[in-house]
Amino acid sequence: MELKTFGVTVYVIWLREIKKYFRERTRLLAMVGQPLLYLVIMGHGLREMFQLNIEGFDYLSFMYPGIVAMTILFTSMFASVSIIWDREFGFLKEVLVAPVPRSAIAVGKALGGSTTALLQGAILLALAPLAGLALSPSAIIQILLLLFLLAFAITSFGTVVAANTESMEGFHMIMNFIIVPLFLLSGAFFPIGVAPEWMQAVMKLNPVAYGVDALRNIMFTGSPAKDFVVYYPLYHNVLVLAGFSVLMAALSMRAFNRVE
Amino acid sequence: MIEVQKLTKKFKEFTAVDEVSFTVGKGGFFGFLGPNGAGKTTTIKVLATLLRPSGGTARVNGFDVVREPAAVRRSIGMVFQDPSLDDRLTARENLQLHAMLYGVARRETGPRILELLELVGLADRWNDLVKKFSGGMKRRLEIARGLLHRPGVLFLDEPTVGLDPQTRRHIWEYIGEIRRTEGATVFLTTHYIEEAEACDRVGIIDHGRIVALDSPAALKATLEADLITVETRNPEDALRIIREELGLDAVLQGDRVIQVPAVNVADGELLPRLAAAVPGLSALEISKPTLEDVFLSLTGRAIREEAADSLEKMRQSRRARARKGR
Ligand SMILES: Nc1ncnc2c1ncn2[C@@H]1O[C@H](COP(=O)(O)OP(=O)(O)OP(=O)(O)O)[C@@H](O)[C@H]1O
Ligand SMILES: [Mg+2]
């Protein structure tokens, strides 16, 4: 019975996210447009500068997985901001007073955010040929699974942050201090291996970096440049992301159980 | 059914609710009347298990709010003081999500939603986004939502605050309708006198304490005297004359109005004497005591700042009486 209520609550929160996502076309466009701009402007601009003498290396296709991860990062974080919104503008109260386990709210939020982030990522994935990448069907499936894992990890993390933030302003502050570094230190623009020691140490703490690395693992399968662009083996990335997800999900569930 | 005993809620050092006790019988209509910051919302939140009490006990629908929060939540419907709808969803979607959260049987959900939308007069707006609704419509939708799962107790935290008088009257009619058709126990907070007057029983709360608890009629009976309100261009002189020459108790209210508790209006002498004695008289009115006066006599303050203007108060009490007469 408890379990069923838990499941239904997760479903309700998830359903609400999805319904709203499809209703907001402008947000959808903005979220796709931004990475596209990065890819076109940064990718093409920097491509000419980074003509490395490594076989199979092309800056545009190197940066592409980073841009996909960026989309996931932004969409997931955006989804978790809405918790504060809900708390300030009310809907959360409706759920808190209902006879349902509160921890289910955190899970529903994280799953809803991951689903929308995944859809966003999938749209971007259709542009892979533009970045000079040909992806096999099995690679696409692996990538989608991975994107979901990455999105779940980040949404859960964002939920923990949001649950501990009082106001919208506070969240924006934190987000600026979190999102931008997470993105810049994700290895989206340069391989982890070429960064100075201290920066590598910081990047090892960044979950997004594991996502980017995992994506490159899959996208560069069979390419002679793979050893240069990839830092960890794929299973390593997946394990770290899964562990981080479990930890963050547990923390976010606990945070919601505490809400008064 | 609500049973509250010596309920206390502290926020750190500050006591927001102070040893409050009252009971509301099954099907009863209880009003909590008090000014801003009196502790009305805090009490409701404790009863709804959203806040833990610092002391005392409370049972809602027979369940203890601390030991059986899940059972309490299942048996209550809640309309919060601040909006809690998702305004990017439609009216029906808001109700559907609620039905799922409360485990309303799927078969029953559709008809029940229809029935309630009819009840609050929103049947033709079911597919509109809530953000297109007016304040009054949102309120009605929230009331419908609170009733969806057939709660034994419905909490309404200032259901009409911030709405225009006509909308308020509408909501009021819906609440009456709901009491007839759903038979729920209703617990309502308000700082509108005329709303409290319509309840079976009223608790007057101030600074976290209940200062009076009874039916509106019984509360008003504690102030046996009618009130004479005199409006004059020359209040200082008038006040002195009323006090010294007529020997009556009188207080200045605002800058033009004097209130006199009327001991014997019926003897027919007092009014002509008063009218003759007061310089610059521009209006004179006699009113029955209202809950506002009860509050004033118990706390020495008006419930709402604007109500301190007793012309406004006279209008209010007249309105309340007109309504009862209807
Ligand atoms: N979470 C909180 N932390 C600290 N103080 C609080 C908290 N919630 C309420 N209070 C204080 O408790 C008192 C009672 O507040 P409450 O919201 O119950 O008043 P109210 O009667 O509902 O007033 P209103 O008519 O304005 O809604 C107020 O002084 C308020 O500042
Ligand atoms: Mg309140």
Coordinates of C-alpha atoms and ligand atoms in Angstrom, one line a residue:
Chain A
M1 CA 0.0 0.0 0.0
E2 CA 2.8 2.4 1.0
L3 CA 4.7 1.4 -2.1
K4 CA 1.7 2.0 -4.3
T5 CA 1.1 5.5 -2.8
F6 CA 4.8 6.2 -3.3
G7 CA 4.6 5.2 -7.0
V8 CA 1.4 7.1 -7.6
T9 CA 2.9 10.3 -6.1
V10 CA 6.1 9.9 -8.2
Y11 CA 3.8 9.5 -11.2
V12 CA 1.7 12.6 -10.4
I13 CA 4.8 14.8 -10.0
W14 CA 6.4 13.4 -13.1
L15 CA 3.2 13.8 -15.1
R16 CA 2.9 17.4 -14.1
E17 CA 6.4 18.2 -15.3
I18 CA 5.8 16.5 -18.6
K19 CA 2.5 18.2 -19.3
K20 CA 4.0 21.6 -18.5
Y21 CA 7.1 20.9 -20.6
F22 CA 5.1 20.2 -23.7
R23 CA 3.0 23.3 -23.1
E24 CA 5.9 25.7 -23.0
R25 CA 7.2 25.8 -26.6
T26 CA 9.3 28.8 -26.1
R27 CA 11.3 27.2 -23.4
L28 CA 11.7 24.1 -25.6
L29 CA 13.1 26.3 -28.4
A30 CA 15.4 28.3 -26.1
M31 CA 16.8 25.1 -24.7
V32 CA 17.6 23.7 -28.1
G33 CA 18.7 27.0 -29.6
Q34 CA 21.3 27.7 -27.1
P35 CA 23.4 24.6 -27.6
L36 CA 23.0 25.0 -31.3
L37 CA 24.6 28.5 -31.1
Y38 CA 27.5 27.1 -29.0
L39 CA 28.0 24.4 -31.5
V40 CA 27.9 26.6 -34.6
I41 CA 29.7 29.6 -33.3
M42 CA 32.2 28.2 -30.8
G43 CA 32.6 24.9 -32.7
H44 CA 33.3 26.4 -36.1
G45 CA 35.2 29.3 -34.7
L46 CA 37.6 27.2 -32.6
R47 CA 37.8 24.4 -35.1
E48 CA 40.2 26.4 -37.2
M49 CA 42.5 27.1 -34.3
F50 CA 42.7 23.6 -33.0
Q51 CA 44.0 21.8 -36.0
L52 CA 45.9 19.1 -34.1
N53 CA 48.0 16.6 -35.8
I54 CA 46.0 13.7 -34.4
E55 CA 44.4 11.3 -36.7
G56 CA 40.6 11.3 -36.5
F57 CA 40.5 14.4 -34.3
D58 CA 38.2 17.2 -35.2
Y59 CA 37.4 20.0 -32.8
L60 CA 33.7 20.2 -33.7
S61 CA 33.1 16.5 -33.1
F62 CA 35.2 16.7 -30.0
M63 CA 33.1 19.5 -28.6
Y64 CA 29.8 18.0 -29.6
P65 CA 29.4 15.6 -26.7
G66 CA 30.3 18.5 -24.4
I67 CA 27.4 20.5 -25.9
V68 CA 25.0 17.6 -25.4
A69 CA 26.1 17.3 -21.8
M70 CA 25.6 21.1 -21.4
T71 CA 22.0 20.8 -22.6
I72 CA 21.4 18.1 -20.1
L73 CA 23.1 20.1 -17.4
F74 CA 21.0 23.3 -18.1
T75 CA 17.7 21.5 -18.6
S76 CA 18.1 19.4 -15.5
M77 CA 19.0 22.4 -13.3
F78 CA 16.2 24.4 -14.7
A79 CA 13.8 21.6 -13.8
S80 CA 14.9 21.6 -10.2
V81 CA 14.7 25.4 -9.9
S82 CA 10.9 24.9 -10.3
I83 CA 10.8 23.4 -6.8
I84 CA 11.5 26.8 -5.3
W85 CA 9.0 28.3 -7.7
D86 CA 6.5 25.8 -6.5
R87 CA 7.2 26.5 -2.9
E88 CA 6.9 30.2 -3.4
F89 CA 3.8 30.1 -5.6
G90 CA 2.1 27.3 -3.9
F91 CA 1.7 24.0 -5.6
L92 CA 4.1 22.3 -3.3
K93 CA 1.8 23.0 -0.4
E94 CA -0.9 21.0 -2.1
V95 CA 1.3 18.0 -2.3
L96 CA 2.8 18.4 1.2
V97 CA -0.7 18.3 2.8
A98 CA -1.7 15.3 0.8
P99 CA -1.5 11.8 2.5
V100 CA 1.5 10.8 0.5
P101 CA 5.2 10.2 1.3
R102 CA 7.1 13.4 0.8
S103 CA 10.2 11.7 -0.4
A104 CA 8.2 10.7 -3.5
I105 CA 8.1 14.3 -4.5
A106 CA 11.9 14.4 -4.8
V107 CA 11.9 11.2 -6.9
G108 CA 9.1 12.4 -9.1
K109 CA 10.8 15.8 -9.6
A110 CA 14.1 14.1 -10.5
L111 CA 12.4 11.7 -12.9
G112 CA 10.3 14.4 -14.5
G113 CA 13.4 16.6 -14.9
S114 CA 15.4 13.8 -16.4
T115 CA 12.7 12.9 -18.9
T116 CA 12.5 16.5 -20.2
A117 CA 16.3 16.8 -20.3
L118 CA 16.4 13.5 -22.1
L119 CA 14.0 14.7 -24.7
Q120 CA 16.0 17.9 -25.1
G121 CA 19.2 15.8 -25.5
A122 CA 17.5 13.5 -28.0
I123 CA 16.6 16.5 -30.2
L124 CA 20.3 17.6 -30.2
L125 CA 21.4 14.1 -30.9
A126 CA 19.7 14.3 -34.3
L127 CA 22.2 16.9 -35.2
A128 CA 25.2 14.6 -34.7
P129 CA 25.9 14.4 -38.4
L130 CA 26.4 18.1 -38.5
A131 CA 29.3 17.6 -36.1
G132 CA 30.7 15.0 -38.4
L133 CA 29.7 12.0 -36.2
A134 CA 27.9 9.0 -37.6
L135 CA 26.2 7.1 -34.8
S136 CA 25.1 3.5 -35.0
P137 CA 21.6 2.5 -33.6
S138 CA 23.3 0.7 -30.7
A139 CA 25.4 3.8 -29.9
I140 CA 22.3 5.9 -29.9
I141 CA 20.6 3.6 -27.4
Q142 CA 23.7 3.7 -25.2
I143 CA 23.8 7.4 -25.4
L144 CA 20.2 7.9 -24.5
L145 CA 20.5 5.6 -21.5
L146 CA 23.6 7.5 -20.5
L147 CA 21.9 10.9 -20.9
F148 CA 19.1 9.8 -18.7
L149 CA 21.6 8.7 -16.0
L150 CA 23.4 12.0 -16.3
A151 CA 20.1 14.0 -16.2
F152 CA 18.9 12.0 -13.2
A153 CA 22.2 12.7 -11.3
I154 CA 22.1 16.4 -12.0
T155 CA 18.3 16.9 -11.3
S156 CA 18.7 15.0 -8.0
F157 CA 21.7 17.3 -7.2
G158 CA 19.7 20.4 -8.2
T159 CA 16.8 19.2 -6.0
V160 CA 19.1 18.9 -3.0
V161 CA 20.3 22.5 -3.6
A162 CA 16.8 23.8 -4.2
A163 CA 15.3 22.1 -1.1
N164 CA 17.9 23.9 1.0
T165 CA 17.4 27.3 -0.6
E166 CA 14.9 29.7 0.7
S167 CA 14.4 32.1 -2.1
M168 CA 14.6 32.4 -5.9
E169 CA 17.4 34.9 -5.6
G170 CA 19.4 32.5 -3.5
F171 CA 19.0 29.8 -6.0
H172 CA 20.1 32.0 -8.9
M173 CA 23.2 33.0 -7.0
I174 CA 24.1 29.4 -6.2
M175 CA 23.2 28.3 -9.7
N176 CA 25.6 30.8 -11.2
F177 CA 28.3 29.6 -8.9
I178 CA 27.6 26.0 -9.6
I179 CA 26.3 25.7 -13.2
V180 CA 29.0 27.7 -14.9
P181 CA 31.9 26.0 -13.1
L182 CA 30.3 22.6 -13.7
F183 CA 30.1 23.4 -17.3
L184 CA 33.5 25.0 -17.8
L185 CA 35.2 22.2 -15.8
S186 CA 33.4 19.4 -17.6
G187 CA 36.0 18.8 -20.3
A188 CA 33.5 20.1 -22.9
F189 CA 36.1 22.4 -24.5
F190 CA 39.4 20.6 -23.7
P191 CA 40.3 17.1 -22.8
I192 CA 40.8 16.4 -19.1
G193 CA 44.3 15.1 -19.8
V194 CA 45.7 18.4 -21.1
A195 CA 44.6 20.5 -18.1
P196 CA 47.0 21.4 -15.4
E197 CA 47.3 19.1 -12.4
W198 CA 45.1 21.2 -10.0
M199 CA 42.4 21.6 -12.5
Q200 CA 42.4 17.9 -13.2
A201 CA 41.9 17.3 -9.5
V202 CA 38.9 19.6 -9.5
M203 CA 37.5 18.0 -12.7
K204 CA 37.6 14.6 -11.0
L205 CA 35.0 15.9 -8.6
N206 CA 32.7 17.1 -11.3
P207 CA 29.9 14.7 -12.2
V208 CA 29.3 16.4 -15.5
A209 CA 32.9 15.6 -16.6
Y210 CA 32.1 11.9 -16.2
G211 CA 29.1 12.4 -18.4
V212 CA 31.1 14.1 -21.1
D213 CA 33.8 11.5 -21.0
A214 CA 31.2 8.7 -21.2
L215 CA 29.6 10.3 -24.2
R216 CA 33.0 10.6 -25.9
N217 CA 33.7 6.9 -25.1
I218 CA 30.6 6.0 -27.0
M219 CA 30.8 8.5 -29.8
F220 CA 34.5 8.0 -30.6
T221 CA 34.3 4.2 -30.6
G222 CA 36.6 2.9 -33.3
S223 CA 38.1 6.3 -33.9
P224 CA 41.9 6.5 -33.8
A225 CA 41.6 9.7 -31.7
K226 CA 39.7 8.0 -29.0
D227 CA 42.7 7.5 -26.7
F228 CA 43.4 11.2 -26.9
V229 CA 39.9 12.5 -26.2
V230 CA 38.9 10.0 -23.5
Y231 CA 40.2 9.9 -20.0
Y232 CA 38.4 7.1 -18.2
P233 CA 37.0 3.8 -19.3
L234 CA 33.2 3.8 -19.9
Y235 CA 32.3 1.6 -17.0
H236 CA 34.2 3.9 -14.7
N237 CA 32.1 6.9 -15.8
V238 CA 28.9 4.9 -15.4
L239 CA 29.8 3.7 -11.9
V240 CA 30.7 7.2 -10.7
L241 CA 27.5 8.7 -12.2
A242 CA 25.3 5.9 -10.8
G243 CA 26.9 6.3 -7.3
F244 CA 26.5 10.0 -7.4
S245 CA 22.8 9.6 -8.5
V246 CA 22.0 7.3 -5.6
L247 CA 23.7 9.6 -3.1
M248 CA 21.9 12.7 -4.4
A249 CA 18.5 10.9 -4.7
A250 CA 18.9 9.8 -1.1
L251 CA 19.8 13.3 0.1
S252 CA 17.0 14.9 -1.8
M253 CA 14.5 12.4 -0.4
R254 CA 15.7 13.2 3.0
A255 CA 15.5 16.9 2.4
F256 CA 11.9 16.6 1.4
N257 CA 11.0 14.6 4.5
R258 CA 12.3 17.4 6.6
V259 CA 10.2 20.2 4.9
E260 CA 7.9 21.8 7.3
Chain B
M1 CA -14.8 16.8 14.2
I2 CA -11.9 18.7 15.8
E3 CA -10.8 18.5 19.4
V4 CA -8.0 20.9 20.5
Q5 CA -6.6 21.1 24.0
K6 CA -4.0 23.6 25.2
L7 CA -2.4 23.6 21.8
T8 CA 0.7 25.7 21.6
K9 CA 3.1 26.4 18.8
K10 CA 6.3 28.3 19.3
F11 CA 8.7 29.5 16.6
K12 CA 11.9 29.6 18.6
E13 CA 11.1 32.0 21.5
F14 CA 8.0 33.5 19.9
T15 CA 4.7 31.9 20.9
A16 CA 2.4 32.1 17.8
V17 CA -0.4 29.9 19.3
D18 CA -0.8 29.9 23.1
E19 CA -2.7 27.1 24.8
V20 CA -5.6 27.2 22.5
S21 CA -8.5 24.9 23.3
F22 CA -11.8 24.3 21.4
T23 CA -13.9 21.6 19.9
V24 CA -15.9 21.6 16.7
G25 CA -18.7 18.9 16.5
K26 CA -19.3 16.8 13.4
G27 CA -20.9 18.9 10.7
G28 CA -20.2 22.0 12.7
F29 CA -19.3 25.4 11.2
F30 CA -16.6 27.0 13.3
G31 CA -15.1 30.4 12.6
F32 CA -11.7 31.7 13.8
L33 CA -11.8 35.4 14.0
G34 CA -8.7 37.4 14.6
P35 CA -6.5 40.2 13.2
N36 CA -3.3 39.8 11.2
G37 CA -0.7 37.7 13.0
A38 CA -3.2 36.3 15.5
G39 CA -2.1 32.7 14.9
K40 CA -5.0 31.5 12.7
T41 CA -2.9 30.1 9.9
T42 CA -0.4 28.6 12.4
T43 CA -3.3 26.8 14.1
I44 CA -4.6 25.4 10.8
K45 CA -1.1 24.3 9.8
V46 CA -0.7 22.4 13.1
L47 CA -4.2 20.8 12.6
A48 CA -3.2 19.8 9.1
T49 CA 0.0 18.2 10.3
L50 CA 2.1 20.8 8.4
L51 CA 3.7 22.0 11.6
R52 CA 4.4 20.1 14.8
P53 CA 2.8 21.4 17.9
S54 CA 5.1 22.6 20.7
G55 CA 2.6 21.5 23.3
G56 CA -1.0 20.3 23.9
T57 CA -3.0 17.9 21.8
A58 CA -5.2 18.0 18.7
R59 CA -7.4 15.4 17.2
V60 CA -8.9 15.8 13.8
N61 CA -11.7 13.4 12.7
G62 CA -10.7 11.3 15.7
F63 CA -7.0 11.1 14.8
D64 CA -4.1 12.6 16.6
V65 CA -2.2 15.1 14.6
V66 CA 1.2 14.0 15.9
R67 CA 0.8 10.3 16.1
E68 CA -1.5 9.6 13.1
P69 CA -0.6 12.3 10.6
A70 CA -1.4 10.2 7.6
A71 CA -4.9 9.5 8.8
V72 CA -5.4 13.1 9.6
R73 CA -4.3 14.2 6.1
R74 CA -6.6 11.6 4.5
S75 CA -9.6 13.1 6.3
I76 CA -9.1 16.8 5.7
G77 CA -9.5 19.1 2.8
M78 CA -7.5 22.3 2.7
V79 CA -7.9 25.7 1.1
F80 CA -4.7 27.6 1.9
Q81 CA -4.6 31.3 2.5
D82 CA -2.2 31.7 -0.4
P83 CA -2.9 30.2 -3.8
S84 CA -1.7 26.7 -4.3
L85 CA -3.0 25.8 -7.7
D86 CA -0.7 25.1 -10.6
D87 CA -1.7 27.9 -12.9
R88 CA -0.1 26.4 -16.0
L89 CA -2.5 23.4 -15.8
T90 CA -6.2 23.4 -16.6
A91 CA -8.9 23.4 -13.9
R92 CA -9.6 19.7 -14.6
E93 CA -5.9 18.8 -14.6
N94 CA -5.5 20.4 -11.2
L95 CA -8.4 18.3 -9.9
Q96 CA -7.2 15.1 -11.5
L97 CA -3.8 15.4 -9.9
H98 CA -5.4 15.9 -6.6
A99 CA -7.7 12.9 -7.1
M100 CA -4.6 10.7 -7.8
L101 CA -2.8 12.0 -4.7
Y102 CA -5.7 11.2 -2.5
G103 CA -6.3 7.8 -4.1
V104 CA -9.8 8.6 -5.4
A105 CA -11.0 5.6 -7.5
R106 CA -10.4 6.3 -11.2
R107 CA -14.0 5.4 -12.0
E108 CA -15.3 7.9 -9.6
T109 CA -12.9 10.8 -10.5
G110 CA -14.5 12.0 -13.7
P111 CA -18.1 12.3 -12.4
R112 CA -16.9 13.8 -9.1
I113 CA -14.9 16.5 -10.8
L114 CA -17.9 17.4 -12.9
E115 CA -20.1 17.5 -9.9
L116 CA -17.8 19.8 -8.0
L117 CA -17.1 22.1 -11.0
E118 CA -20.9 22.4 -11.2
L119 CA -21.1 23.2 -7.5
V120 CA -18.6 26.1 -7.7
G121 CA -19.9 27.3 -11.0
L122 CA -16.9 26.5 -13.1
A123 CA -18.3 23.6 -15.2
D124 CA -17.9 25.5 -18.5
R125 CA -14.3 26.4 -17.7
W126 CA -12.9 23.0 -17.0
N127 CA -10.5 23.0 -19.9
D128 CA -9.1 26.5 -19.3
L129 CA -5.6 27.2 -17.9
V130 CA -5.9 28.3 -14.3
K131 CA -3.7 31.4 -15.1
K132 CA -6.6 32.7 -17.1
F133 CA -8.9 32.6 -14.0
S134 CA -9.9 35.6 -11.9
G135 CA -9.0 35.5 -8.2
G136 CA -12.5 34.5 -7.2
M137 CA -12.6 31.6 -9.8
K138 CA -9.2 30.3 -8.5
R139 CA -10.6 30.4 -5.0
R140 CA -13.7 28.5 -6.0
L141 CA -11.5 25.9 -7.8
E142 CA -9.4 25.5 -4.7
I143 CA -12.5 24.9 -2.6
A144 CA -13.7 22.3 -5.1
R145 CA -10.3 20.7 -5.0
G146 CA -10.4 20.6 -1.2
L147 CA -13.7 18.7 -1.3
L148 CA -12.8 16.3 -4.1
H149 CA -11.9 13.4 -1.9
R150 CA -14.9 13.9 0.4
P151 CA -13.0 15.0 3.5
G152 CA -14.7 14.9 6.9
V153 CA -13.2 18.3 7.8
L154 CA -12.7 21.2 5.4
F155 CA -10.2 23.9 6.4
L156 CA -10.7 27.3 4.8
D157 CA -8.0 29.8 5.6
E158 CA -9.4 33.2 4.8
P159 CA -11.2 32.0 1.7
T160 CA -12.4 35.4 0.7
V161 CA -9.5 37.7 1.5
G162 CA -8.6 40.1 -1.2
L163 CA -11.7 39.5 -3.2
D164 CA -14.3 42.1 -4.1
P165 CA -17.6 42.1 -2.1
Q166 CA -19.7 40.5 -4.8
T167 CA -17.2 37.6 -5.3
R168 CA -17.0 37.2 -1.5
R169 CA -20.7 36.8 -1.3
H170 CA -20.6 34.2 -4.1
I171 CA -18.0 32.2 -2.4
W172 CA -20.0 32.5 0.7
E173 CA -23.1 31.1 -1.0
Y174 CA -21.0 28.2 -2.3
I175 CA -19.7 27.4 1.2
G176 CA -23.4 27.3 2.4
E177 CA -24.2 25.0 -0.5
I178 CA -21.3 22.7 0.3
R179 CA -22.4 22.4 3.9
R180 CA -25.8 21.4 2.8
T181 CA -24.7 18.9 0.1
E182 CA -21.4 17.5 1.5
G183 CA -22.1 17.7 5.2
A184 CA -18.5 18.4 6.0
T185 CA -17.3 20.0 9.2
V186 CA -16.0 23.4 8.2
F187 CA -13.3 25.3 10.0
L188 CA -12.9 28.8 8.7
T189 CA -10.6 31.7 9.5
T190 CA -11.4 35.2 8.7
H191 CA -11.0 38.8 9.7
Y192 CA -14.3 39.8 8.2
I193 CA -16.9 40.3 10.9
E194 CA -19.8 39.5 8.8
E195 CA -18.3 36.1 7.9
A196 CA -17.8 35.2 11.4
E197 CA -21.3 36.1 12.2
A198 CA -22.6 33.4 9.9
C199 CA -20.7 30.6 11.8
D200 CA -22.3 28.3 14.4
R201 CA -19.6 29.1 16.8
V202 CA -16.8 31.6 16.8
G203 CA -13.4 31.6 18.5
I204 CA -11.9 35.1 18.8
I205 CA -8.2 34.8 18.7
D206 CA -5.7 37.5 19.4
H207 CA -1.9 37.2 20.0
G208 CA -2.2 33.4 19.9
R209 CA -4.8 33.2 22.6
I210 CA -8.5 32.6 22.4
V211 CA -10.2 35.5 24.1
A212 CA -13.8 34.4 23.6
L213 CA -15.5 31.3 22.3
D214 CA -19.2 30.9 21.7
S215 CA -22.0 31.4 19.2
P216 CA -22.1 34.9 17.6
A217 CA -25.4 35.6 19.3
A218 CA -24.1 34.6 22.7
L219 CA -20.9 36.6 22.2
K220 CA -22.8 39.7 21.3
A221 CA -25.2 39.2 24.3
T222 CA -22.2 39.9 26.5
L223 CA -22.4 43.5 25.3
E224 CA -25.9 44.3 26.4
A225 CA -25.8 47.9 25.3
D226 CA -26.5 49.2 21.9
L227 CA -24.0 51.7 20.4
I228 CA -24.8 55.2 19.4
T229 CA -22.4 56.7 16.9
V230 CA -22.3 60.5 16.6
E231 CA -20.6 62.2 13.7
T232 CA -19.7 65.8 14.3
R233 CA -17.6 68.6 12.9
N234 CA -16.6 69.6 16.4
P235 CA -15.6 66.3 18.1
E236 CA -13.6 67.8 21.0
D237 CA -16.3 70.0 22.3
A238 CA -18.9 67.3 21.6
L239 CA -16.9 64.7 23.5
R240 CA -16.6 67.0 26.5
I241 CA -20.3 67.9 26.5
I242 CA -21.4 64.2 26.2
R243 CA -19.2 63.2 29.0
E244 CA -19.7 66.1 31.4
E245 CA -23.1 67.4 30.7
L246 CA -24.9 64.2 29.8
G247 CA -22.7 62.0 32.1
L248 CA -22.3 59.3 29.4
D249 CA -19.3 57.1 28.6
A250 CA -18.0 58.1 25.2
V251 CA -14.9 57.5 23.1
L252 CA -13.5 59.4 20.2
Q253 CA -13.1 57.2 17.1
G254 CA -11.3 58.8 14.1
D255 CA -11.5 62.6 13.8
R256 CA -15.2 63.1 13.4
V257 CA -16.9 60.3 15.2
I258 CA -17.8 59.7 18.8
Q259 CA -19.2 56.4 20.1
V260 CA -21.5 56.2 23.1
P261 CA -22.7 53.0 24.6
A262 CA -26.5 53.5 24.8
V263 CA -27.9 52.4 28.1
N264 CA -31.6 53.2 27.5
V265 CA -32.3 54.1 23.9
A266 CA -35.8 52.7 24.5
D267 CA -36.8 55.3 27.0
G268 CA -37.0 57.8 24.1
E269 CA -35.2 60.6 26.1
L270 CA -31.6 60.0 25.4
L271 CA -31.5 60.5 21.6
P272 CA -33.3 63.9 21.6
R273 CA -31.0 65.1 24.4
L274 CA -27.9 63.9 22.6
A275 CA -29.0 65.5 19.3
A276 CA -29.6 68.8 21.0
A277 CA -26.4 68.8 23.0
V278 CA -23.9 67.9 20.4
P279 CA -22.5 70.9 18.5
G280 CA -22.1 70.5 14.7
L281 CA -24.0 67.2 14.6
S282 CA -24.0 65.8 11.1
A283 CA -25.1 62.2 11.6
L284 CA -26.3 59.9 14.3
E285 CA -26.8 56.2 14.2
I286 CA -27.7 53.5 16.6
S287 CA -26.4 50.0 16.0
K288 CA -26.6 46.6 17.7
P289 CA -23.3 45.3 18.9
T290 CA -21.3 43.3 16.3
L291 CA -18.5 40.9 16.8
E292 CA -16.3 43.8 16.0
D293 CA -17.5 45.5 19.2
V294 CA -17.0 42.3 21.1
F295 CA -13.4 42.1 19.8
L296 CA -12.9 45.8 20.7
S297 CA -14.2 45.3 24.2
L298 CA -12.0 42.3 24.8
T299 CA -8.8 43.6 23.3
G300 CA -9.2 47.3 23.2
R301 CA -8.4 47.3 19.5
A302 CA -10.1 47.0 16.2
I303 CA -9.7 43.7 14.2
R304 CA -8.6 45.5 11.1
E305 CA -7.0 48.9 11.1
E306 CA -9.4 50.3 8.5
A307 CA -12.3 49.0 10.7
A308 CA -11.2 51.4 13.4
D309 CA -13.0 54.0 11.5
S310 CA -16.4 53.5 12.9
L311 CA -18.3 54.8 10.0
E312 CA -16.9 51.9 8.1
K313 CA -17.9 49.7 11.0
M314 CA -21.4 51.0 11.0
R315 CA -21.6 50.2 7.3
Q316 CA -20.3 46.8 7.9
S317 CA -22.7 46.0 10.7
R318 CA -25.6 47.3 8.6
R319 CA -24.5 45.1 5.8
A320 CA -24.3 42.1 8.1
R321 CA -27.8 42.8 9.3
A322 CA -29.2 43.3 5.9
R323 CA -27.8 39.9 4.9
K324 CA -29.3 38.1 7.9
G325 CA -32.6 39.7 7.1
R326 CA -32.5 38.4 3.5
Ligands
LIG1 N1 7.5 30.0 10.1 C1 7.4 31.0 11.0 N2 8.5 31.3 11.7 C2 8.4 32.3 12.6 N3 7.3 33.0 12.9 C3 6.2 32.7 12.3 C4 6.2 31.6 11.3 N4 4.9 31.5 10.8 C5 4.2 32.4 11.5 N5 4.9 33.1 12.3 C6 4.4 34.2 13.2 O1 3.4 33.7 14.0 C7 2.4 34.7 14.2 C8 1.0 34.1 13.7 O2 1.1 34.0 12.3 P1 -0.2 33.4 11.5 O3 0.3 33.3 10.1 O4 -0.7 32.2 12.2 O5 -1.2 34.6 11.7 P2 -2.7 34.7 11.0 O6 -3.6 34.8 12.1 O7 -2.9 33.7 10.0 O8 -2.6 36.1 10.3 P3 -3.1 36.6 8.9 O9 -4.5 37.1 9.1 O10 -2.2 37.7 8.5 O11 -3.0 35.5 7.9 C9 2.8 35.9 13.4 O12 3.4 36.8 14.3 C10 3.9 35.4 12.5 O13 4.9 36.4 12.2
MG2 MG -3.2 33.6 8.1

